[in-house]
mmCIF file of C-alpha atoms in Angstrom:
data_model
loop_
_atom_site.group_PDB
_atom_site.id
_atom_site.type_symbol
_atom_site.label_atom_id
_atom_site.label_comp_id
_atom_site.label_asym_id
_atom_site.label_seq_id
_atom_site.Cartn_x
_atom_site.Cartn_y
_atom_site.Cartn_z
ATOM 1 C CA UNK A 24 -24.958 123.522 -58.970
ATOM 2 C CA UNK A 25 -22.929 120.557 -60.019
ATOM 3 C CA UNK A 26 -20.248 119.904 -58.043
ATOM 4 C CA UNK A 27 -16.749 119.820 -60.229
ATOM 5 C CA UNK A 28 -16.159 116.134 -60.165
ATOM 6 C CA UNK A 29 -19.289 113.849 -58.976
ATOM 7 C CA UNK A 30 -16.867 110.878 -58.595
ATOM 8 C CA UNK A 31 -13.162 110.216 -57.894
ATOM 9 C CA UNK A 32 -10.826 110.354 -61.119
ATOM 10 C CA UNK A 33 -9.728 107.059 -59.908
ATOM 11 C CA UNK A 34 -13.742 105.619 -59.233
ATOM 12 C CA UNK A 35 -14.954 106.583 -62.619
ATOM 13 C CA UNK A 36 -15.794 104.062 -65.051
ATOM 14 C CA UNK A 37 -13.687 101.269 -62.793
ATOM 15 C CA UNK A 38 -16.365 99.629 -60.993
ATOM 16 C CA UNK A 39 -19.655 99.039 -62.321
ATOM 17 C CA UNK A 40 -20.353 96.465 -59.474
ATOM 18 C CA UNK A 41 -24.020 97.089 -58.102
ATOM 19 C CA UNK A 42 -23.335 97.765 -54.698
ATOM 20 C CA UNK A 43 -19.734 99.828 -55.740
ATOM 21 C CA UNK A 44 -22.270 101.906 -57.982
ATOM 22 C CA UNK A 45 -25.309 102.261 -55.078
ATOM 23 C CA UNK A 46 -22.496 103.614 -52.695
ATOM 24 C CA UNK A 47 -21.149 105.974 -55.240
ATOM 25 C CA UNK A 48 -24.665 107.246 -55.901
ATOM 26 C CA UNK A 49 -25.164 107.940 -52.122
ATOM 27 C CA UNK A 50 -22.050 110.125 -52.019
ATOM 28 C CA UNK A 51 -22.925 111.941 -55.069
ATOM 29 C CA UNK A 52 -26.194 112.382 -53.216
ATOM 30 C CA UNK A 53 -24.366 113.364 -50.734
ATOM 31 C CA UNK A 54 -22.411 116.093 -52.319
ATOM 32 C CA UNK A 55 -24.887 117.127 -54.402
ATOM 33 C CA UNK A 56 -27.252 117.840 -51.955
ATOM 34 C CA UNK A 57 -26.042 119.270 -48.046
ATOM 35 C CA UNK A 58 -29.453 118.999 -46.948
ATOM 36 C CA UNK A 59 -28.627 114.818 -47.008
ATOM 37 C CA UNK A 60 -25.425 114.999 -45.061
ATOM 38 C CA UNK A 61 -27.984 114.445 -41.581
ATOM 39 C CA UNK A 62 -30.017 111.694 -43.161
ATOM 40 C CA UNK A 63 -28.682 108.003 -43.144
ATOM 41 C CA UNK A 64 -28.733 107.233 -46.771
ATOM 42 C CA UNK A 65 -28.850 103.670 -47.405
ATOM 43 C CA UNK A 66 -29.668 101.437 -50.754
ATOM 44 C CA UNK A 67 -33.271 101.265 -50.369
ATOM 45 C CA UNK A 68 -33.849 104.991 -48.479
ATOM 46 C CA UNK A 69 -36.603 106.262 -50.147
ATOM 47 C CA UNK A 70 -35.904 109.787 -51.465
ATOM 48 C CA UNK A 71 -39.200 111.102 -53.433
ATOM 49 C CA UNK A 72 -41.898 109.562 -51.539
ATOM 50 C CA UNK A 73 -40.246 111.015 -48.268
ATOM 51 C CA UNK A 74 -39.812 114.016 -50.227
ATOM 52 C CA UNK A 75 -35.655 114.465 -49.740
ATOM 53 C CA UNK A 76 -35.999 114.847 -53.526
ATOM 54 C CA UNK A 77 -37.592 116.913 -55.332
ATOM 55 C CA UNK A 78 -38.215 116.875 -59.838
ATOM 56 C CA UNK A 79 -35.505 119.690 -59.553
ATOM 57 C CA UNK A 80 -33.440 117.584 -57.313
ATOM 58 C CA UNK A 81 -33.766 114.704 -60.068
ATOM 59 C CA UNK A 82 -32.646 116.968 -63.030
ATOM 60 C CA UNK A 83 -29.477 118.073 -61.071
ATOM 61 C CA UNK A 84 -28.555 114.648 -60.065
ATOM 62 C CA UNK A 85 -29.347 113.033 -63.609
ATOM 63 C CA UNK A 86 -26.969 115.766 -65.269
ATOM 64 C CA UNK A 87 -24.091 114.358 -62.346
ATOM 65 C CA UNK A 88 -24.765 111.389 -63.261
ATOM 66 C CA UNK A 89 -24.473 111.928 -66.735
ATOM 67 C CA UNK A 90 -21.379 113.515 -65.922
ATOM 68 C CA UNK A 91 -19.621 111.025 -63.804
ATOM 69 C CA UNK A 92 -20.571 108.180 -64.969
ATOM 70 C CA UNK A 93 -20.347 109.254 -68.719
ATOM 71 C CA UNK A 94 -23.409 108.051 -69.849
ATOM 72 C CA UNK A 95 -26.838 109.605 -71.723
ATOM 73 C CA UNK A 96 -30.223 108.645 -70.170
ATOM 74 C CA UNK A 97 -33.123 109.981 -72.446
ATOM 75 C CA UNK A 98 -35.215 111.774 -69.564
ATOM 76 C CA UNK A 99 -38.308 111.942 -71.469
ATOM 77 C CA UNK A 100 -38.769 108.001 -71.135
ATOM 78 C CA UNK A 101 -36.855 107.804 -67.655
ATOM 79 C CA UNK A 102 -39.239 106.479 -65.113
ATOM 80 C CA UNK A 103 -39.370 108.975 -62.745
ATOM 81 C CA UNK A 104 -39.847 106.295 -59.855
ATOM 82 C CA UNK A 105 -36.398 105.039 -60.773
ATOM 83 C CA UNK A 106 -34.923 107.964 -58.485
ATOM 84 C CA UNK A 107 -36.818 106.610 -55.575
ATOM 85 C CA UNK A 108 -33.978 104.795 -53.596
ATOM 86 C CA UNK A 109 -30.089 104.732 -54.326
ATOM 87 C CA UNK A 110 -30.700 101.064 -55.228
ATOM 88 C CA UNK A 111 -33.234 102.040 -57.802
ATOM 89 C CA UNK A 112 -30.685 105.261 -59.133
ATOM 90 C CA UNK A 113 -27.940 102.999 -59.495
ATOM 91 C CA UNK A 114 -30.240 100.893 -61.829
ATOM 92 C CA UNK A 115 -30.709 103.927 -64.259
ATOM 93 C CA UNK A 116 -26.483 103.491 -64.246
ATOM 94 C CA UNK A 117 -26.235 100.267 -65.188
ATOM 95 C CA UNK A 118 -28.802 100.139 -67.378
ATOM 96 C CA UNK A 119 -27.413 102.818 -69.704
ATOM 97 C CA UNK A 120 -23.484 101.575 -69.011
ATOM 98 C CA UNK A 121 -24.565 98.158 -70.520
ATOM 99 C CA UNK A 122 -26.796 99.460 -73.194
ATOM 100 C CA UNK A 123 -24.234 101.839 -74.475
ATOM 101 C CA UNK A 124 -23.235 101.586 -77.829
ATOM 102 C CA UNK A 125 -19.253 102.871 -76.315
#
């Protein structure tokens, strides 16, 4: 279930500084998902390979990121290896911020 607000009123849509947007996406992993409040998330963690995420995983934290960020990412071309570290999530981000026609 998505978690009422995936990012701070005051974080969202402020900073779209790389590592500012990798931290956010390891607290939204964070919140998102309990089972990751043990592991020590860092940028390059890997999260599908190690199996902490799962394709179900991915559609819940796309939808949050969707959400907090305010941006669309077209899942049926998303790569799905793009959700293998926070550094590689935060790339989806900033790739749709800066191609967004808003």
């Amino acid at each position: 279930m998505l978690s009422a607000l995936t990012l701070d009123p005051d974080i969202r849509g402020v900073s779209l500084n790389p590592t500012d947007v990798v931290q956010n996406i390891i607290r939204i992993l964070r919140t998102e998902f309990p089972v990751l409040l043990d592991i020590d998330l860092q940028p390059t963690t890997t999260l599908l390979s190690s199996g902490l995420l799962d394709s179900f995983a991915m559609v819940t934290l796309l939808a949050s990121l969707e959400q907090g960020y305010a941006i669309n990412v077209d899942a049926d071309t998303l790569d799905v290896m793009l959700f293998e570290t926070p550094e590689s999530i935060a790339s989806i981000v900033l790739d749709a911020k800066y191609h967004s026609k808003g």
